[in-house]
XYZ file of C-alpha atoms in Angstrom:
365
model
C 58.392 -21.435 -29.087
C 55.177 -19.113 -28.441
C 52.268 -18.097 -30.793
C 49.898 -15.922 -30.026
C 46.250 -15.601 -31.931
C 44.543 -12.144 -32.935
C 41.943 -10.985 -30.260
C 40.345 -7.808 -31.483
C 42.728 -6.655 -34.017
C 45.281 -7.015 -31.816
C 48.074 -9.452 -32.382
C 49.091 -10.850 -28.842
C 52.735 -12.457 -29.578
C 54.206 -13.513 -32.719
C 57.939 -14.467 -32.355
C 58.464 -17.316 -35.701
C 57.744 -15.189 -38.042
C 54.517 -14.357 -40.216
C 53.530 -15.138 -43.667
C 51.982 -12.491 -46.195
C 48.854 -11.358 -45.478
C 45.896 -13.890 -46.486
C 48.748 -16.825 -47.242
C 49.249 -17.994 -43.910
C 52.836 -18.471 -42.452
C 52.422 -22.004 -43.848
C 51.832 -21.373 -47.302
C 48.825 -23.615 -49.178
C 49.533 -26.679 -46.852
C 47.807 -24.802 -44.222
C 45.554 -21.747 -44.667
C 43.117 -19.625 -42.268
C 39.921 -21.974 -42.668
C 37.322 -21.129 -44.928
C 34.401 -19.202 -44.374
C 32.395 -21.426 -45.902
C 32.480 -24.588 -45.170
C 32.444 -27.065 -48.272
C 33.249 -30.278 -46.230
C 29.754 -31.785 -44.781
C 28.083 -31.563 -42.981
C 24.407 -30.417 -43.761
C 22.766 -32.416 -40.883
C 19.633 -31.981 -43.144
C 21.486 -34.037 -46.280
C 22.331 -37.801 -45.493
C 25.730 -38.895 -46.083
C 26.464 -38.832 -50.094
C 26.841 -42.245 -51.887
C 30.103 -41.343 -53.373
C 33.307 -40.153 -51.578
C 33.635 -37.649 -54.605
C 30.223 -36.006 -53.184
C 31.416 -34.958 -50.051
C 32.886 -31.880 -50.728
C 35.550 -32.765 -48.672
C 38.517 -33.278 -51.590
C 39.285 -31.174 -54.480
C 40.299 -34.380 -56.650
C 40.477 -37.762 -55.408
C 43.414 -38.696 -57.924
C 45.709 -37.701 -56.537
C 44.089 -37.197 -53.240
C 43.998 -33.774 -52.895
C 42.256 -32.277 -50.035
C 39.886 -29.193 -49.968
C 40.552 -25.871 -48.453
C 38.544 -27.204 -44.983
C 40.986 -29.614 -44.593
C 43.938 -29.409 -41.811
C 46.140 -32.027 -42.405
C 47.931 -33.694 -38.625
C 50.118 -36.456 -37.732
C 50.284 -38.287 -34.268
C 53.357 -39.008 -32.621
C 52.539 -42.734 -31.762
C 50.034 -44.395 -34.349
C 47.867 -47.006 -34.245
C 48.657 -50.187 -36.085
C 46.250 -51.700 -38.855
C 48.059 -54.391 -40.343
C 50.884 -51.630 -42.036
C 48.816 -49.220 -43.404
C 49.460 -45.970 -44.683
C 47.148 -43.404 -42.830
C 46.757 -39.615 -44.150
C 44.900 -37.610 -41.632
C 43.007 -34.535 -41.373
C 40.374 -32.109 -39.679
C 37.353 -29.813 -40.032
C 36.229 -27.205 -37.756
C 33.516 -24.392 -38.708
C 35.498 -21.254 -39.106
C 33.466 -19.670 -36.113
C 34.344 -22.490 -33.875
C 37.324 -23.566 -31.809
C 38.588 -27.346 -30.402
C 38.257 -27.089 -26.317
C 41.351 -28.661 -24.373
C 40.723 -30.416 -21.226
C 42.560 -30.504 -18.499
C 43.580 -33.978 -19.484
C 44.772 -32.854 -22.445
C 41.666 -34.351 -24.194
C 40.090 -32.207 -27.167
C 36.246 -31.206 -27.840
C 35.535 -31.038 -30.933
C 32.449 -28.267 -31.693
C 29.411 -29.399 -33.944
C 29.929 -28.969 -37.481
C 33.567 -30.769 -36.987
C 34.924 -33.642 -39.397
C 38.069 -35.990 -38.773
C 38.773 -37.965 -41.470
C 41.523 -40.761 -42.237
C 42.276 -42.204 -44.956
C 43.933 -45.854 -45.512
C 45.898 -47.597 -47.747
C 48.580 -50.006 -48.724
C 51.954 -49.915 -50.542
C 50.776 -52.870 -52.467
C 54.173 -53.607 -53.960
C 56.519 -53.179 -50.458
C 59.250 -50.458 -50.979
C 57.711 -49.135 -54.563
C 55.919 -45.529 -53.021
C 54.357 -46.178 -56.738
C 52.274 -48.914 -55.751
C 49.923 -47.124 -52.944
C 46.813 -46.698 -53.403
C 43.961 -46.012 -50.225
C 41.318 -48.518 -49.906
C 39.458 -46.851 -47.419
C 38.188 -43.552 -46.185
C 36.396 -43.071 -42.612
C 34.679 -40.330 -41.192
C 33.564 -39.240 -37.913
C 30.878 -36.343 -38.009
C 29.737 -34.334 -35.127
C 26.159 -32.587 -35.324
C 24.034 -32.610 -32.453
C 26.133 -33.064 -29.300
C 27.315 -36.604 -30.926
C 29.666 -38.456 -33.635
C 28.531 -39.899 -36.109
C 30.366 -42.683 -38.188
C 30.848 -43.164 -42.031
C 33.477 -45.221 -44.216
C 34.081 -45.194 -47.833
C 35.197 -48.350 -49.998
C 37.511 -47.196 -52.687
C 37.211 -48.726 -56.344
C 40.379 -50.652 -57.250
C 41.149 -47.544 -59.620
C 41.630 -45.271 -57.126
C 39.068 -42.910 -58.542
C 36.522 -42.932 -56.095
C 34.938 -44.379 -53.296
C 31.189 -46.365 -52.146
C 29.366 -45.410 -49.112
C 29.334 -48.902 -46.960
C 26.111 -49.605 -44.895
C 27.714 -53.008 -43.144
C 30.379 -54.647 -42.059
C 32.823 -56.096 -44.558
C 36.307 -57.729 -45.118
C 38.610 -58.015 -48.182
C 41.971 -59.823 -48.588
C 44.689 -57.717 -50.257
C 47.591 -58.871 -51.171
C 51.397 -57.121 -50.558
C 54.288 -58.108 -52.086
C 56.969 -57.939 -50.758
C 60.921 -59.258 -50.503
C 60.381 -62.138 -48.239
C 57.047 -63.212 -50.634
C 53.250 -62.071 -50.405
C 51.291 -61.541 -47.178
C 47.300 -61.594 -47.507
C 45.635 -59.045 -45.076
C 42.543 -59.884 -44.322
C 41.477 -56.066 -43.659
C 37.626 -55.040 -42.132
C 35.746 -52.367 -43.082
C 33.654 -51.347 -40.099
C 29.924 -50.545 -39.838
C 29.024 -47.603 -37.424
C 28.587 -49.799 -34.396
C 32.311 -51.621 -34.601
C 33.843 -48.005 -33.986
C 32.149 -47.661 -30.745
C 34.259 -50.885 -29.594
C 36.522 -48.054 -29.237
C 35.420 -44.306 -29.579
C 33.397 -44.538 -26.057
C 31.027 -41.714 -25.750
C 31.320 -42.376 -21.915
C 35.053 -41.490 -22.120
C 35.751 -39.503 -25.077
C 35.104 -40.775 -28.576
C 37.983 -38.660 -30.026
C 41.060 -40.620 -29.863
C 44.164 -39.838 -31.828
C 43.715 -35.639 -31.672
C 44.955 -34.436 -28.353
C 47.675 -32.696 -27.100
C 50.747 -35.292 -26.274
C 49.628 -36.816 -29.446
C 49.928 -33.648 -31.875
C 52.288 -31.773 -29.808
C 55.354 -32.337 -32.600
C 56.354 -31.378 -35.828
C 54.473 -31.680 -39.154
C 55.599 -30.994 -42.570
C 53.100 -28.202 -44.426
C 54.365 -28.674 -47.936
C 57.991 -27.591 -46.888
C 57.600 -25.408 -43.837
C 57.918 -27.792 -40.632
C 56.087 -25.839 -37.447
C 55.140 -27.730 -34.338
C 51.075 -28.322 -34.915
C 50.087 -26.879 -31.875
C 51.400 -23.580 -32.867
C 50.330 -23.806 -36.482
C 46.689 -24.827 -34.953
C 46.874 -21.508 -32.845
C 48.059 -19.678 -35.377
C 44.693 -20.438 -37.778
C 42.902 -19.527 -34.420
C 41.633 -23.132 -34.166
C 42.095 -24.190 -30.681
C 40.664 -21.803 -27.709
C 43.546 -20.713 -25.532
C 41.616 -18.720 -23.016
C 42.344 -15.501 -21.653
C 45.878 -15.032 -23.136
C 45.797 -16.207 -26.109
C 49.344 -18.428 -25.930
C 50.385 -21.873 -26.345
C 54.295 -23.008 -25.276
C 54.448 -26.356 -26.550
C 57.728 -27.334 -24.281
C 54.753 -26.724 -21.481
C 52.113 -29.406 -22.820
C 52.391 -32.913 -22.812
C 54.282 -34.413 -25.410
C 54.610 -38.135 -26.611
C 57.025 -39.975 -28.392
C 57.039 -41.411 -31.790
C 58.249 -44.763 -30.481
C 58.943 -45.742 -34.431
C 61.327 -42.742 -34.720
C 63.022 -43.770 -31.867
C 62.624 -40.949 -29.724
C 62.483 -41.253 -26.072
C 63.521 -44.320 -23.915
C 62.711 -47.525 -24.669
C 60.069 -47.382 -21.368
C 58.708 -44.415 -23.144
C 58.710 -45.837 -26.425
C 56.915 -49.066 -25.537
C 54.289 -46.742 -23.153
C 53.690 -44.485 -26.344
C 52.894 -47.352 -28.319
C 50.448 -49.242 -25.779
C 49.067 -45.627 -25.644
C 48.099 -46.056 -29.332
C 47.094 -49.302 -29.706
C 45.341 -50.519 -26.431
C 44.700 -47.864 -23.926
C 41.363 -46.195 -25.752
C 39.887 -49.750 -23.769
C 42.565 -50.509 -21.051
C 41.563 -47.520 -18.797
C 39.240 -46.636 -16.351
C 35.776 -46.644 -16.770
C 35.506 -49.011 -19.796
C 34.333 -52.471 -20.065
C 34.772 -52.888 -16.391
C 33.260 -55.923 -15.580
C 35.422 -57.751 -17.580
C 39.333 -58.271 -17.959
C 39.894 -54.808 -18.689
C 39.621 -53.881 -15.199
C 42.168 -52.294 -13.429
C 44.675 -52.047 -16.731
C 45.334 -48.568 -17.613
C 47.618 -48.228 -20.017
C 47.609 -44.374 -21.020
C 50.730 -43.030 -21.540
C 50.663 -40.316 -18.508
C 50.039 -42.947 -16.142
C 53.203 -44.089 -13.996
C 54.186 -47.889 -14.147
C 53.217 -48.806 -10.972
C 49.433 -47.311 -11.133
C 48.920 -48.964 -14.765
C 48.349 -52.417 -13.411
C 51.043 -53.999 -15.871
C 52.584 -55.383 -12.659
C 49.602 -57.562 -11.950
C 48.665 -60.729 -12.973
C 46.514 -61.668 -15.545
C 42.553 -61.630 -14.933
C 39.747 -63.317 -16.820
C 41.873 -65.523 -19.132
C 41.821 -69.286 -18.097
C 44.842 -70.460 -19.981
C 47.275 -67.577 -18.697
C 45.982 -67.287 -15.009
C 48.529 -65.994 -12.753
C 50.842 -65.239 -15.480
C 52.448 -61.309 -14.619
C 50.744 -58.680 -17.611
C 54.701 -57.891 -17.223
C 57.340 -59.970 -15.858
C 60.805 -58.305 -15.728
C 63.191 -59.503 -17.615
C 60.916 -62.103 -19.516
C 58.897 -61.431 -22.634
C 58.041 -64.944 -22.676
C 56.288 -65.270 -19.458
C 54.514 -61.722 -20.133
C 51.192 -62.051 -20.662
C 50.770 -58.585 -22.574
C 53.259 -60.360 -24.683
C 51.547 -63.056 -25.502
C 48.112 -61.538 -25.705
C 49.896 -59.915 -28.757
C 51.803 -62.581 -30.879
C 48.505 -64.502 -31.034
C 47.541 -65.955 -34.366
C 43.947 -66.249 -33.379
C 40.797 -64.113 -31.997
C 42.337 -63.742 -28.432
C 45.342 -61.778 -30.013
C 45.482 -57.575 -28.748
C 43.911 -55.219 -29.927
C 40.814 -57.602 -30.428
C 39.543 -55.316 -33.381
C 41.010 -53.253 -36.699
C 44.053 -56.234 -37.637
C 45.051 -59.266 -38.961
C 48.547 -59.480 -38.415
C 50.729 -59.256 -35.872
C 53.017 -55.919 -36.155
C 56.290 -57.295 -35.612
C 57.161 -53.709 -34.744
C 55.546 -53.213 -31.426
C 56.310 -57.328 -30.581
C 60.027 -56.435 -30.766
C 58.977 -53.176 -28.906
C 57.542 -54.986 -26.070
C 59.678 -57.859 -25.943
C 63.182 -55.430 -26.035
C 61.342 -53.371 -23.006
C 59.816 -56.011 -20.705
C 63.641 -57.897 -21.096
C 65.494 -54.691 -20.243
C 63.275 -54.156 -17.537
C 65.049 -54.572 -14.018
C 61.574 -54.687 -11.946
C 58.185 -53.459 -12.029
C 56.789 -51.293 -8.840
């Protein structure tokens, strides 16, 4: 599947098909962006009080996002404690994301990412969501900046926070309630991990969004919807062949192999620390857990560092969760449980994940 963008009138390659002219292939779900931009950010204006200020959602119930908003999904998510996780991003129609090398995106000034979270209060009734929170990351200047939102128990807006907070929900569910005791961040808890020495962008990059996302009833792969609203700069040609780019696996979709499935998800959840370059005077050196990076050069074959009650114990020991200490590191009920930030319960998920891998697994280079 190819796309090509327009480059001086001239449409390079277009072999999908096209929409009507000024509709977009995708229909409303995803339009050419806006001249205008209505979504922040005014560098000169500080961040609004309300989340109904921002200019970035046409009504907030139901959520309904403006016309600067490009909705995306990521193959291989990162867990907070079950939540429901609508994403999106804002470039200046002028602009275009940069793509590294390593697959890595730059995001221009002007740019917004925004996620939104919430819970399915009553488990299994879609009726019972409602988002609790709403965080930003704005980029003027050369540099992020970070904002979250508190929503009102009405679901009709949402406060500016200036500090760290937690609030216990509760879920029903089949089995009986579970309390999550879920943080709000201030500014400097999302540095723990958006590093500005690494990259501060985390989910948006290419294995992550190279799959399929449903715009209102047209499913495209995003990387060729993206090129399509001229958003990401392709070079010289103009193309994009998505079989070409990296692509991860949605490990709860099953795709993949269950190395590549339990690699995706330690992608997600613990590899914006565990890899070079961060924190490394401490236990994180010499773990890289990125998904690109083969087995043997990850350091999940060596023993534990830095952690007096586990010392010696393999990261991974073939063929025994138990004596794993990545395992263990995340079935803790206590502050030493992985990831160390952004949770408060275990995701029984990616323990049976890990566990079903790590027993399956004959040896480890």
């Amino acid at each position: 599947m190819r796309f090509g963008r327009t480059v001086g009138g001239v449409l390079l390659l277009c072999v999908i098909g096209c929409g009507e002219e000024g509709q977009g292939r995708f229909g409303p779900a995803l339009q050419p962006r806006p001249e205008k931009q209505t979504c922040l950010p005014d560098p000169s204006q500080p961040m609004p009080a309300r989340l109904s200020d921002t200019g970035c959602f046409t009504k907030l119930d139901p959520l309904t996002p403006g016309p600067d908003l490009i909705p995306y999904e990521v193959s291989s998510a990162l867990w907070t404690d079950g939540a429901f996780k609508p994403r999106y991003m804002v470039v200046p129609s002028a602009e275009r994301i940069k793509i590294a090398e390593d697959g890595s995106w730059g995001f221009p000034d002007g740019s917004v990412l925004i996620k939104v979270f919430g819970f399915e209060f009553d488990a299994g009734d879609p009726e019972s969501r409602r988002p609790v929170e709403t965080r930003f990351m704005v980029r003027n200047d050369g540099q992020w900046d970070y904002f979250t939102y508190e929503w009102n128990d009405e679901g009709s807006d949402g406060a500016l926070l200036d500090s760290r907070k937690t609030v216990a929900y509760t879920i029903a569910g089949s089995a009986g309630t579970e309390v999550i005791e879920y943080l709000f961040p201030q500014p400097d808890d999302c540095t723990t991990c958006h590093f500005e020495s690494i990259h501060e962008v985390l989910g948006p990059k290419t294995s992550q969004l190279n799959r399929s996302h449903d715009y209102g009833g047209v499913v495209a792969n995003q990387l060729v919807a993206m090129a399509e609203i001229d958003l990401l700069d392709l070079g010289a040609d103009g193309m994009i062949e998505p079989s070409a780019q990296p692509q991860m696996v949605n490990p709860r979709a099953g795709e993949g192999n269950l190395e590549q499935r339990a690699r995706a998800y330690l992608d997600a959840n613990c590899a914006h620390c565990h890899r070079p370059g961060v924190y490394a005077d401490t236990a994180l050196h010499g773990l890289d857990l990125r998904y690109e990076v083969p087995l043997h050069e990850s350091g999940l074959c060596e023993p534990m560092r830095y952690f007096p009650a586990w010392a010696g114990m393999p990261r991974v020991a073939p063929g025994n969760p138990a004596g794993s200490g990545v395992v263990q590191r995340f079935i803790l009920e206590d502050a030493q449980r992985m990831p160390s930030i952004g949770t408060s319960v275990v995701d029984p998920f990616g323990a049976a994940l890990l566990r079903d891998w790590i027993a399956g697994l004959p040896s480890c280079p």
